[in-house]
Amino acid sequence: MNRQKTTATNLQHSIWKQMKNDWLLYAMLLPVLVWYLIFCYLPMGGVTLAFKNYRYDMGLWGSPWVGFEHFKTMFQDAEFWRAFKNTLIFSFGKLLFHFPVPIVVAILLNEIRHPRTKKFFQTVFTFPHFISWVVLSGILINMFASNGIVNQLFGVLGLPEVSPLVSLTSFRPFIWVSNIWKEFGWDSIIYMAALTGIDPQLYEAASIDGANRLQKMRHITWPGIRGTVCIMLILQIGGIMGGASFDQVFNLYSSPVYPVADIIDTYVFRQSFSVGTNFGYTTAIGLLKSLIGVIMITVANKVVTKAGEEGLY
């Protein structure tokens, strides 16, 4: 017992000594901790709104409790279920169509031997990420709206006019494709970083053994980035209730495509600032969304670790 107590005391003394020696590093960490405390943890008190009937005159803590009343309303709301369904469709489409693209692009870029050519394509592919959805949506609307440049060109050529922005069948693919174009270059950076961690001697040894490029990609490159792919997959599944980007959908959708475009984020926004100010109801929707996200990321992490890969925890 005394030995354990002595060991614990020595450990505390060692930690304190290390902190004292590296106090400058810990001081640099302080602003980050304060930022997280103010902007990430303190706002969590607002979650109680999901169980309250918020009143401006009584404030957050004085508003009366209503239990699960907002959740009952939510489950009986047809518009909520429509937004829930659209969110899942956007998310699974993103997972199916967008997720593999950065991996393939990173592997192909890794095969380019000329450094300048490689940097050129990286720059071209990454550039759209730095254009905000507000600006990009304006460009896309000018191009693909009913009276946009594309339809004017179709009219000159005698072709039927189409606009994915007001089409119930084309709006979702338009969201997926535009999201892939904007983000695949940026997302591929993570896989490119993972590829730099592969020992070049493995490729040299494979070349000596007569392996071609495809065999090297299959037996060296893919195993080298598989762990990173699994981590990114877990994060993607964890954010499955995010659907498409709020900025993207909000700036591109309109009332004709609400049945296929309205996701939970846009629905909450309309409920909060356009339809009414029932903050308790919208907080309940946000809380449910977060709970589903936590469950999904836990399940995905469990499946990945069961498959023999390294998970998040």
PDB file of C-alpha atoms in Angstrom:
ATOM      1  CA  MET A   1       0.000   0.000   0.000  1.00  0.00           C
ATOM      2  CA  ASN A   2       2.800   2.359   0.990  1.00  0.00           C
ATOM      3  CA  ARG A   3       4.703   1.361  -2.144  1.00  0.00           C
ATOM      4  CA  GLN A   4       1.735   2.244  -4.364  1.00  0.00           C
ATOM      5  CA  LYS A   5       1.344   5.563  -2.574  1.00  0.00           C
ATOM      6  CA  THR A   6       5.049   6.315  -3.082  1.00  0.00           C
ATOM      7  CA  THR A   7       4.812   5.422  -6.792  1.00  0.00           C
ATOM      8  CA  ALA A   8       1.785   7.710  -7.244  1.00  0.00           C
ATOM      9  CA  THR A   9       3.575  10.543  -5.454  1.00  0.00           C
ATOM     10  CA  ASN A  10       6.651  10.108  -7.645  1.00  0.00           C
ATOM     11  CA  LEU A  11       4.464  10.108 -10.759  1.00  0.00           C
ATOM     12  CA  GLN A  12       2.733  13.336  -9.701  1.00  0.00           C
ATOM     13  CA  HIS A  13       6.085  14.910  -8.942  1.00  0.00           C
ATOM     14  CA  SER A  14       7.390  13.854 -12.371  1.00  0.00           C
ATOM     15  CA  ILE A  15       4.343  15.287 -14.171  1.00  0.00           C
ATOM     16  CA  TRP A  16       4.528  18.542 -12.238  1.00  0.00           C
ATOM     17  CA  LYS A  17       8.261  18.806 -12.995  1.00  0.00           C
ATOM     18  CA  GLN A  18       7.632  18.239 -16.702  1.00  0.00           C
ATOM     19  CA  MET A  19       4.855  20.862 -16.735  1.00  0.00           C
ATOM     20  CA  LYS A  20       7.152  23.313 -14.954  1.00  0.00           C
ATOM     21  CA  ASN A  21       9.928  22.755 -17.493  1.00  0.00           C
ATOM     22  CA  ASP A  22       7.556  23.065 -20.489  1.00  0.00           C
ATOM     23  CA  TRP A  23       5.325  25.808 -19.047  1.00  0.00           C
ATOM     24  CA  LEU A  24       5.588  27.819 -22.267  1.00  0.00           C
ATOM     25  CA  LEU A  25       4.039  24.993 -24.305  1.00  0.00           C
ATOM     26  CA  TYR A  26       1.189  24.628 -21.804  1.00  0.00           C
ATOM     27  CA  ALA A  27       0.674  28.403 -21.851  1.00  0.00           C
ATOM     28  CA  MET A  28       0.257  28.212 -25.646  1.00  0.00           C
ATOM     29  CA  LEU A  29      -2.384  25.528 -25.118  1.00  0.00           C
ATOM     30  CA  LEU A  30      -4.405  27.765 -22.805  1.00  0.00           C
ATOM     31  CA  PRO A  31      -6.139  29.910 -25.514  1.00  0.00           C
ATOM     32  CA  VAL A  32      -7.311  26.744 -27.276  1.00  0.00           C
ATOM     33  CA  LEU A  33      -8.791  25.366 -24.055  1.00  0.00           C
ATOM     34  CA  VAL A  34     -10.528  28.690 -23.366  1.00  0.00           C
ATOM     35  CA  TRP A  35     -11.915  28.734 -26.926  1.00  0.00           C
ATOM     36  CA  TYR A  36     -13.331  25.211 -26.526  1.00  0.00           C
ATOM     37  CA  LEU A  37     -14.777  26.092 -23.134  1.00  0.00           C
ATOM     38  CA  ILE A  38     -16.534  29.235 -24.362  1.00  0.00           C
ATOM     39  CA  PHE A  39     -17.710  28.140 -27.791  1.00  0.00           C
ATOM     40  CA  CYS A  40     -18.114  24.353 -27.450  1.00  0.00           C
ATOM     41  CA  TYR A  41     -18.941  23.435 -23.857  1.00  0.00           C
ATOM     42  CA  LEU A  42     -20.772  26.432 -22.374  1.00  0.00           C
ATOM     43  CA  PRO A  43     -23.357  26.499 -25.239  1.00  0.00           C
ATOM     44  CA  MET A  44     -24.289  22.917 -24.310  1.00  0.00           C
ATOM     45  CA  GLY A  45     -26.496  24.430 -21.621  1.00  0.00           C
ATOM     46  CA  GLY A  46     -28.814  25.408 -24.456  1.00  0.00           C
ATOM     47  CA  VAL A  47     -29.683  21.713 -24.921  1.00  0.00           C
ATOM     48  CA  THR A  48     -32.182  22.125 -22.073  1.00  0.00           C
ATOM     49  CA  LEU A  49     -34.294  24.157 -24.497  1.00  0.00           C
ATOM     50  CA  ALA A  50     -35.353  20.839 -26.058  1.00  0.00           C
ATOM     51  CA  PHE A  51     -37.337  20.167 -22.889  1.00  0.00           C
ATOM     52  CA  LYS A  52     -38.636  23.697 -22.300  1.00  0.00           C
ATOM     53  CA  ASN A  53     -41.177  26.088 -23.741  1.00  0.00           C
ATOM     54  CA  TYR A  54     -38.871  29.023 -24.314  1.00  0.00           C
ATOM     55  CA  ARG A  55     -40.150  32.461 -23.343  1.00  0.00           C
ATOM     56  CA  TYR A  56     -38.190  35.625 -24.013  1.00  0.00           C
ATOM     57  CA  ASP A  57     -39.361  37.296 -20.808  1.00  0.00           C
ATOM     58  CA  MET A  58     -38.215  34.367 -18.621  1.00  0.00           C
ATOM     59  CA  GLY A  59     -34.950  33.500 -20.348  1.00  0.00           C
ATOM     60  CA  LEU A  60     -33.270  30.128 -20.800  1.00  0.00           C
ATOM     61  CA  TRP A  61     -33.233  29.004 -17.188  1.00  0.00           C
ATOM     62  CA  GLY A  62     -36.610  30.475 -16.186  1.00  0.00           C
ATOM     63  CA  SER A  63     -38.690  29.057 -19.060  1.00  0.00           C
ATOM     64  CA  PRO A  64     -41.149  26.311 -18.049  1.00  0.00           C
ATOM     65  CA  TRP A  65     -40.313  22.632 -18.557  1.00  0.00           C
ATOM     66  CA  VAL A  66     -42.504  20.696 -21.004  1.00  0.00           C
ATOM     67  CA  GLY A  67     -40.813  17.283 -20.869  1.00  0.00           C
ATOM     68  CA  PHE A  68     -40.807  15.402 -24.181  1.00  0.00           C
ATOM     69  CA  GLU A  69     -43.592  17.493 -25.731  1.00  0.00           C
ATOM     70  CA  HIS A  70     -41.348  18.846 -28.508  1.00  0.00           C
ATOM     71  CA  PHE A  71     -40.227  15.322 -29.414  1.00  0.00           C
ATOM     72  CA  LYS A  72     -43.866  14.167 -29.665  1.00  0.00           C
ATOM     73  CA  THR A  73     -44.594  17.094 -31.979  1.00  0.00           C
ATOM     74  CA  MET A  74     -41.504  16.296 -34.009  1.00  0.00           C
ATOM     75  CA  PHE A  75     -42.448  12.649 -34.566  1.00  0.00           C
ATOM     76  CA  GLN A  76     -45.929  13.717 -35.763  1.00  0.00           C
ATOM     77  CA  ASP A  77     -44.583  16.377 -38.125  1.00  0.00           C
ATOM     78  CA  ALA A  78     -44.683  15.247 -41.776  1.00  0.00           C
ATOM     79  CA  GLU A  79     -42.297  18.004 -42.868  1.00  0.00           C
ATOM     80  CA  PHE A  80     -39.724  16.827 -40.322  1.00  0.00           C
ATOM     81  CA  TRP A  81     -39.851  13.264 -41.689  1.00  0.00           C
ATOM     82  CA  ARG A  82     -39.480  14.615 -45.226  1.00  0.00           C
ATOM     83  CA  ALA A  83     -36.368  16.561 -44.170  1.00  0.00           C
ATOM     84  CA  PHE A  84     -35.092  13.479 -42.265  1.00  0.00           C
ATOM     85  CA  LYS A  85     -35.492  11.306 -45.374  1.00  0.00           C
ATOM     86  CA  ASN A  86     -33.807  13.879 -47.636  1.00  0.00           C
ATOM     87  CA  THR A  87     -30.914  14.213 -45.191  1.00  0.00           C
ATOM     88  CA  LEU A  88     -30.289  10.465 -45.241  1.00  0.00           C
ATOM     89  CA  ILE A  89     -30.521  10.322 -49.048  1.00  0.00           C
ATOM     90  CA  PHE A  90     -28.039  13.173 -49.427  1.00  0.00           C
ATOM     91  CA  SER A  91     -25.695  11.565 -46.890  1.00  0.00           C
ATOM     92  CA  PHE A  92     -25.744   8.079 -48.392  1.00  0.00           C
ATOM     93  CA  GLY A  93     -25.332   9.563 -51.867  1.00  0.00           C
ATOM     94  CA  LYS A  94     -22.359  11.545 -50.631  1.00  0.00           C
ATOM     95  CA  LEU A  95     -20.929   8.403 -49.041  1.00  0.00           C
ATOM     96  CA  LEU A  96     -21.455   6.378 -52.224  1.00  0.00           C
ATOM     97  CA  PHE A  97     -20.384   8.909 -54.859  1.00  0.00           C
ATOM     98  CA  HIS A  98     -18.085  11.404 -53.121  1.00  0.00           C
ATOM     99  CA  PHE A  99     -16.151   9.327 -50.604  1.00  0.00           C
ATOM    100  CA  PRO A 100     -14.197   7.115 -53.086  1.00  0.00           C
ATOM    101  CA  VAL A 101     -13.236   9.992 -55.417  1.00  0.00           C
ATOM    102  CA  PRO A 102     -10.525  11.648 -53.223  1.00  0.00           C
ATOM    103  CA  ILE A 103      -8.966   8.216 -52.576  1.00  0.00           C
ATOM    104  CA  VAL A 104      -8.721   7.437 -56.283  1.00  0.00           C
ATOM    105  CA  VAL A 105      -7.430  10.929 -57.071  1.00  0.00           C
ATOM    106  CA  ALA A 106      -4.768  10.719 -54.354  1.00  0.00           C
ATOM    107  CA  ILE A 107      -3.553   7.334 -55.628  1.00  0.00           C
ATOM    108  CA  LEU A 108      -3.444   8.602 -59.223  1.00  0.00           C
ATOM    109  CA  LEU A 109      -1.620  11.787 -58.212  1.00  0.00           C
ATOM    110  CA  ASN A 110       0.882   9.662 -56.325  1.00  0.00           C
ATOM    111  CA  GLU A 111       1.664   7.864 -59.579  1.00  0.00           C
ATOM    112  CA  ILE A 112       2.701  11.108 -61.299  1.00  0.00           C
ATOM    113  CA  ARG A 113       6.471  11.232 -61.239  1.00  0.00           C
ATOM    114  CA  HIS A 114       6.972  14.813 -62.480  1.00  0.00           C
ATOM    115  CA  PRO A 115       6.761  17.122 -59.388  1.00  0.00           C
ATOM    116  CA  ARG A 116       5.552  20.211 -61.294  1.00  0.00           C
ATOM    117  CA  THR A 117       2.804  18.318 -63.056  1.00  0.00           C
ATOM    118  CA  LYS A 118       1.754  16.839 -59.741  1.00  0.00           C
ATOM    119  CA  LYS A 119       1.615  20.256 -58.052  1.00  0.00           C
ATOM    120  CA  PHE A 120      -0.295  21.718 -61.011  1.00  0.00           C
ATOM    121  CA  PHE A 121      -3.070  19.128 -60.741  1.00  0.00           C
ATOM    122  CA  GLN A 122      -3.138  19.404 -56.958  1.00  0.00           C
ATOM    123  CA  THR A 123      -3.600  23.178 -57.212  1.00  0.00           C
ATOM    124  CA  VAL A 124      -6.309  22.889 -59.862  1.00  0.00           C
ATOM    125  CA  PHE A 125      -8.199  20.229 -57.927  1.00  0.00           C
ATOM    126  CA  THR A 126      -7.900  22.027 -54.568  1.00  0.00           C
ATOM    127  CA  PHE A 127      -8.767  25.543 -55.747  1.00  0.00           C
ATOM    128  CA  PRO A 128     -12.611  25.137 -55.757  1.00  0.00           C
ATOM    129  CA  HIS A 129     -12.521  24.365 -52.018  1.00  0.00           C
ATOM    130  CA  PHE A 130     -11.579  27.984 -51.316  1.00  0.00           C
ATOM    131  CA  ILE A 131     -14.638  29.360 -53.089  1.00  0.00           C
ATOM    132  CA  SER A 132     -17.472  29.763 -50.595  1.00  0.00           C
ATOM    133  CA  TRP A 133     -20.834  28.164 -51.354  1.00  0.00           C
ATOM    134  CA  VAL A 134     -22.356  31.644 -51.382  1.00  0.00           C
ATOM    135  CA  VAL A 135     -20.163  32.729 -54.294  1.00  0.00           C
ATOM    136  CA  LEU A 136     -20.229  29.347 -55.992  1.00  0.00           C
ATOM    137  CA  SER A 137     -24.010  29.121 -55.733  1.00  0.00           C
ATOM    138  CA  GLY A 138     -24.318  32.485 -57.478  1.00  0.00           C
ATOM    139  CA  ILE A 139     -22.158  31.188 -60.321  1.00  0.00           C
ATOM    140  CA  LEU A 140     -24.125  27.921 -60.564  1.00  0.00           C
ATOM    141  CA  ILE A 141     -27.466  29.747 -60.539  1.00  0.00           C
ATOM    142  CA  ASN A 142     -26.314  32.066 -63.317  1.00  0.00           C
ATOM    143  CA  MET A 143     -25.270  29.051 -65.346  1.00  0.00           C
ATOM    144  CA  PHE A 144     -27.997  26.486 -64.659  1.00  0.00           C
ATOM    145  CA  ALA A 145     -31.136  28.443 -63.743  1.00  0.00           C
ATOM    146  CA  SER A 146     -34.120  28.418 -66.119  1.00  0.00           C
ATOM    147  CA  ASN A 147     -32.865  31.638 -67.731  1.00  0.00           C
ATOM    148  CA  GLY A 148     -29.171  30.798 -67.225  1.00  0.00           C
ATOM    149  CA  ILE A 149     -26.368  30.621 -69.733  1.00  0.00           C
ATOM    150  CA  VAL A 150     -26.748  26.871 -70.325  1.00  0.00           C
ATOM    151  CA  ASN A 151     -30.463  27.116 -71.136  1.00  0.00           C
ATOM    152  CA  GLN A 152     -29.895  30.118 -73.385  1.00  0.00           C
ATOM    153  CA  LEU A 153     -27.315  28.071 -75.278  1.00  0.00           C
ATOM    154  CA  PHE A 154     -29.758  25.144 -75.469  1.00  0.00           C
ATOM    155  CA  GLY A 155     -32.406  27.535 -76.851  1.00  0.00           C
ATOM    156  CA  VAL A 156     -30.039  28.724 -79.600  1.00  0.00           C
ATOM    157  CA  LEU A 157     -29.256  25.109 -80.530  1.00  0.00           C
ATOM    158  CA  GLY A 158     -32.950  24.162 -80.526  1.00  0.00           C
ATOM    159  CA  LEU A 159     -32.577  21.767 -77.589  1.00  0.00           C
ATOM    160  CA  PRO A 160     -35.184  21.480 -74.809  1.00  0.00           C
ATOM    161  CA  GLU A 161     -34.461  23.690 -71.817  1.00  0.00           C
ATOM    162  CA  VAL A 162     -33.712  21.995 -68.491  1.00  0.00           C
ATOM    163  CA  SER A 163     -32.713  23.349 -65.096  1.00  0.00           C
ATOM    164  CA  PRO A 164     -31.496  21.011 -62.337  1.00  0.00           C
ATOM    165  CA  LEU A 165     -32.202  23.752 -59.804  1.00  0.00           C
ATOM    166  CA  VAL A 166     -35.978  23.399 -60.198  1.00  0.00           C
ATOM    167  CA  SER A 167     -36.165  19.744 -61.280  1.00  0.00           C
ATOM    168  CA  LEU A 168     -37.282  17.168 -58.736  1.00  0.00           C
ATOM    169  CA  THR A 169     -35.309  14.429 -60.513  1.00  0.00           C
ATOM    170  CA  SER A 170     -32.085  16.352 -61.158  1.00  0.00           C
ATOM    171  CA  PHE A 171     -31.630  18.457 -58.029  1.00  0.00           C
ATOM    172  CA  ARG A 172     -30.073  15.734 -55.843  1.00  0.00           C
ATOM    173  CA  PRO A 173     -27.535  14.570 -58.497  1.00  0.00           C
ATOM    174  CA  PHE A 174     -26.714  18.242 -59.084  1.00  0.00           C
ATOM    175  CA  ILE A 175     -25.932  18.662 -55.374  1.00  0.00           C
ATOM    176  CA  TRP A 176     -23.757  15.536 -55.322  1.00  0.00           C
ATOM    177  CA  VAL A 177     -21.820  16.445 -58.470  1.00  0.00           C
ATOM    178  CA  SER A 178     -21.217  20.061 -57.454  1.00  0.00           C
ATOM    179  CA  ASN A 179     -20.063  18.923 -54.003  1.00  0.00           C
ATOM    180  CA  ILE A 180     -17.636  16.408 -55.527  1.00  0.00           C
ATOM    181  CA  TRP A 181     -16.217  19.064 -57.868  1.00  0.00           C
ATOM    182  CA  LYS A 182     -15.694  21.497 -54.999  1.00  0.00           C
ATOM    183  CA  GLU A 183     -14.262  19.201 -52.340  1.00  0.00           C
ATOM    184  CA  PHE A 184     -12.546  16.160 -53.857  1.00  0.00           C
ATOM    185  CA  GLY A 185      -9.196  17.939 -54.265  1.00  0.00           C
ATOM    186  CA  TRP A 186      -9.167  19.192 -50.683  1.00  0.00           C
ATOM    187  CA  ASP A 187     -10.204  15.818 -49.287  1.00  0.00           C
ATOM    188  CA  SER A 188      -7.481  14.053 -51.272  1.00  0.00           C
ATOM    189  CA  ILE A 189      -4.811  15.994 -49.310  1.00  0.00           C
ATOM    190  CA  ILE A 190      -5.364  13.741 -46.305  1.00  0.00           C
ATOM    191  CA  TYR A 191      -4.755  10.622 -48.387  1.00  0.00           C
ATOM    192  CA  MET A 192      -1.762  12.251 -50.063  1.00  0.00           C
ATOM    193  CA  ALA A 193      -0.301  12.859 -46.617  1.00  0.00           C
ATOM    194  CA  ALA A 194      -0.876   9.198 -45.746  1.00  0.00           C
ATOM    195  CA  LEU A 195       0.855   8.153 -48.969  1.00  0.00           C
ATOM    196  CA  THR A 196       3.984  10.104 -48.055  1.00  0.00           C
ATOM    197  CA  GLY A 197       4.307   7.872 -44.994  1.00  0.00           C
ATOM    198  CA  ILE A 198       4.828   4.747 -47.104  1.00  0.00           C
ATOM    199  CA  ASP A 199       8.445   3.624 -47.203  1.00  0.00           C
ATOM    200  CA  PRO A 200       9.807   4.175 -50.785  1.00  0.00           C
ATOM    201  CA  GLN A 201      11.999   1.096 -50.344  1.00  0.00           C
ATOM    202  CA  LEU A 202       8.851  -1.016 -50.557  1.00  0.00           C
ATOM    203  CA  TYR A 203       8.232   0.270 -54.093  1.00  0.00           C
ATOM    204  CA  GLU A 204      11.883  -0.291 -55.014  1.00  0.00           C
ATOM    205  CA  ALA A 205      11.770  -3.852 -53.693  1.00  0.00           C
ATOM    206  CA  ALA A 206       8.522  -4.463 -55.602  1.00  0.00           C
ATOM    207  CA  SER A 207      10.120  -3.126 -58.808  1.00  0.00           C
ATOM    208  CA  ILE A 208      13.051  -5.492 -58.375  1.00  0.00           C
ATOM    209  CA  ASP A 209      10.564  -8.327 -57.963  1.00  0.00           C
ATOM    210  CA  GLY A 210       8.930  -7.325 -61.259  1.00  0.00           C
ATOM    211  CA  ALA A 211       5.694  -5.819 -59.906  1.00  0.00           C
ATOM    212  CA  ASN A 212       3.884  -3.470 -62.254  1.00  0.00           C
ATOM    213  CA  ARG A 213       2.162  -0.211 -61.178  1.00  0.00           C
ATOM    214  CA  LEU A 214      -1.202  -1.840 -60.631  1.00  0.00           C
ATOM    215  CA  GLN A 215       0.314  -4.518 -58.405  1.00  0.00           C
ATOM    216  CA  LYS A 216       2.197  -1.854 -56.416  1.00  0.00           C
ATOM    217  CA  MET A 217      -1.008   0.104 -55.908  1.00  0.00           C
ATOM    218  CA  ARG A 218      -2.833  -3.019 -54.788  1.00  0.00           C
ATOM    219  CA  HIS A 219      -0.195  -4.487 -52.478  1.00  0.00           C
ATOM    220  CA  ILE A 220       1.672  -1.388 -51.197  1.00  0.00           C
ATOM    221  CA  THR A 221      -0.298   1.806 -51.742  1.00  0.00           C
ATOM    222  CA  TRP A 222      -3.728   0.574 -50.682  1.00  0.00           C
ATOM    223  CA  PRO A 223      -2.538  -1.182 -47.472  1.00  0.00           C
ATOM    224  CA  GLY A 224      -0.563   1.974 -46.678  1.00  0.00           C
ATOM    225  CA  ILE A 225      -3.620   4.242 -46.681  1.00  0.00           C
ATOM    226  CA  ARG A 226      -6.286   1.734 -45.600  1.00  0.00           C
ATOM    227  CA  GLY A 227      -6.141   2.850 -41.964  1.00  0.00           C
ATOM    228  CA  THR A 228      -6.650   6.490 -42.957  1.00  0.00           C
ATOM    229  CA  VAL A 229      -9.548   5.496 -45.211  1.00  0.00           C
ATOM    230  CA  CYS A 230     -11.201   3.675 -42.288  1.00  0.00           C
ATOM    231  CA  ILE A 231     -10.830   6.725 -40.015  1.00  0.00           C
ATOM    232  CA  MET A 232     -12.318   9.005 -42.663  1.00  0.00           C
ATOM    233  CA  LEU A 233     -15.139   6.507 -43.227  1.00  0.00           C
ATOM    234  CA  ILE A 234     -15.975   6.520 -39.509  1.00  0.00           C
ATOM    235  CA  LEU A 235     -16.065  10.315 -39.485  1.00  0.00           C
ATOM    236  CA  GLN A 236     -18.209  10.345 -42.626  1.00  0.00           C
ATOM    237  CA  ILE A 237     -20.710   7.907 -41.113  1.00  0.00           C
ATOM    238  CA  GLY A 238     -20.686   9.849 -37.853  1.00  0.00           C
ATOM    239  CA  GLY A 239     -21.743  12.950 -39.759  1.00  0.00           C
ATOM    240  CA  ILE A 240     -24.449  11.106 -41.655  1.00  0.00           C
ATOM    241  CA  MET A 241     -27.154  13.389 -40.261  1.00  0.00           C
ATOM    242  CA  GLY A 242     -25.324  16.338 -41.760  1.00  0.00           C
ATOM    243  CA  GLY A 243     -26.662  15.422 -45.190  1.00  0.00           C
ATOM    244  CA  ALA A 244     -25.414  17.903 -47.745  1.00  0.00           C
ATOM    245  CA  SER A 245     -23.780  21.149 -46.710  1.00  0.00           C
ATOM    246  CA  PHE A 246     -26.279  23.634 -45.283  1.00  0.00           C
ATOM    247  CA  ASP A 247     -24.617  26.479 -47.211  1.00  0.00           C
ATOM    248  CA  GLN A 248     -24.851  24.511 -50.423  1.00  0.00           C
ATOM    249  CA  VAL A 249     -28.492  23.472 -50.163  1.00  0.00           C
ATOM    250  CA  PHE A 250     -29.704  26.724 -48.628  1.00  0.00           C
ATOM    251  CA  ASN A 251     -28.219  28.818 -51.432  1.00  0.00           C
ATOM    252  CA  LEU A 252     -29.332  26.527 -54.244  1.00  0.00           C
ATOM    253  CA  TYR A 253     -32.750  25.240 -53.285  1.00  0.00           C
ATOM    254  CA  SER A 254     -36.131  26.893 -53.811  1.00  0.00           C
ATOM    255  CA  SER A 255     -39.755  26.055 -53.048  1.00  0.00           C
ATOM    256  CA  PRO A 256     -40.315  23.913 -56.230  1.00  0.00           C
ATOM    257  CA  VAL A 257     -37.678  21.408 -55.033  1.00  0.00           C
ATOM    258  CA  TYR A 258     -38.475  21.428 -51.314  1.00  0.00           C
ATOM    259  CA  PRO A 259     -39.823  17.828 -51.471  1.00  0.00           C
ATOM    260  CA  VAL A 260     -36.386  16.496 -52.494  1.00  0.00           C
ATOM    261  CA  ALA A 261     -34.078  19.234 -51.200  1.00  0.00           C
ATOM    262  CA  ASP A 262     -35.223  20.214 -47.737  1.00  0.00           C
ATOM    263  CA  ILE A 263     -32.753  18.731 -45.225  1.00  0.00           C
ATOM    264  CA  ILE A 264     -32.900  18.922 -41.433  1.00  0.00           C
ATOM    265  CA  ASP A 265     -30.592  21.952 -41.250  1.00  0.00           C
ATOM    266  CA  THR A 266     -32.643  24.010 -43.714  1.00  0.00           C
ATOM    267  CA  TYR A 267     -35.869  22.852 -42.069  1.00  0.00           C
ATOM    268  CA  VAL A 268     -34.610  23.962 -38.640  1.00  0.00           C
ATOM    269  CA  PHE A 269     -33.508  27.285 -40.093  1.00  0.00           C
ATOM    270  CA  ARG A 270     -36.953  27.937 -41.596  1.00  0.00           C
ATOM    271  CA  GLN A 271     -38.688  26.866 -38.396  1.00  0.00           C
ATOM    272  CA  SER A 272     -36.440  29.163 -36.340  1.00  0.00           C
ATOM    273  CA  PHE A 273     -36.327  32.303 -38.420  1.00  0.00           C
ATOM    274  CA  SER A 274     -39.034  32.151 -41.099  1.00  0.00           C
ATOM    275  CA  VAL A 275     -42.026  30.137 -39.907  1.00  0.00           C
ATOM    276  CA  GLY A 276     -41.834  30.970 -36.218  1.00  0.00           C
ATOM    277  CA  THR A 277     -39.560  31.181 -33.209  1.00  0.00           C
ATOM    278  CA  ASN A 278     -40.168  27.862 -31.461  1.00  0.00           C
ATOM    279  CA  PHE A 279     -36.596  27.415 -30.293  1.00  0.00           C
ATOM    280  CA  GLY A 280     -37.539  24.497 -28.046  1.00  0.00           C
ATOM    281  CA  TYR A 281     -38.816  22.494 -31.005  1.00  0.00           C
ATOM    282  CA  THR A 282     -35.805  23.222 -33.214  1.00  0.00           C
ATOM    283  CA  THR A 283     -33.422  22.411 -30.347  1.00  0.00           C
ATOM    284  CA  ALA A 284     -35.165  19.053 -29.938  1.00  0.00           C
ATOM    285  CA  ILE A 285     -34.539  18.337 -33.625  1.00  0.00           C
ATOM    286  CA  GLY A 286     -30.881  19.280 -33.239  1.00  0.00           C
ATOM    287  CA  LEU A 287     -30.540  17.087 -30.154  1.00  0.00           C
ATOM    288  CA  LEU A 288     -32.024  14.072 -31.951  1.00  0.00           C
ATOM    289  CA  LYS A 289     -29.676  14.676 -34.860  1.00  0.00           C
ATOM    290  CA  SER A 290     -26.657  14.741 -32.522  1.00  0.00           C
ATOM    291  CA  LEU A 291     -27.755  11.562 -30.732  1.00  0.00           C
ATOM    292  CA  ILE A 292     -28.089   9.694 -34.022  1.00  0.00           C
ATOM    293  CA  GLY A 293     -24.630  10.967 -35.018  1.00  0.00           C
ATOM    294  CA  VAL A 294     -23.102   9.649 -31.780  1.00  0.00           C
ATOM    295  CA  ILE A 295     -24.758   6.247 -32.262  1.00  0.00           C
ATOM    296  CA  MET A 296     -23.643   6.017 -35.890  1.00  0.00           C
ATOM    297  CA  ILE A 297     -20.014   6.922 -35.149  1.00  0.00           C
ATOM    298  CA  THR A 298     -19.937   4.402 -32.276  1.00  0.00           C
ATOM    299  CA  VAL A 299     -21.323   1.613 -34.460  1.00  0.00           C
ATOM    300  CA  ALA A 300     -18.993   2.466 -37.351  1.00  0.00           C
ATOM    301  CA  ASN A 301     -15.985   2.532 -35.023  1.00  0.00           C
ATOM    302  CA  LYS A 302     -16.988  -0.841 -33.582  1.00  0.00           C
ATOM    303  CA  VAL A 303     -17.386  -2.409 -37.038  1.00  0.00           C
ATOM    304  CA  VAL A 304     -14.026  -1.066 -38.207  1.00  0.00           C
ATOM    305  CA  THR A 305     -12.156  -2.283 -35.103  1.00  0.00           C
ATOM    306  CA  LYS A 306     -13.872  -5.673 -35.388  1.00  0.00           C
ATOM    307  CA  ALA A 307     -12.589  -5.849 -38.970  1.00  0.00           C
ATOM    308  CA  GLY A 308      -9.037  -5.537 -37.638  1.00  0.00           C
ATOM    309  CA  GLU A 309      -8.415  -1.881 -38.462  1.00  0.00           C
ATOM    310  CA  GLU A 310      -7.533   0.888 -36.052  1.00  0.00           C
ATOM    311  CA  GLY A 311     -10.553   2.971 -35.031  1.00  0.00           C
ATOM    312  CA  LEU A 312     -10.936   6.351 -33.431  1.00  0.00           C
ATOM    313  CA  TYR A 313     -10.788   4.931 -29.931  1.00  0.00           C
TER     314      TYR A 313
END
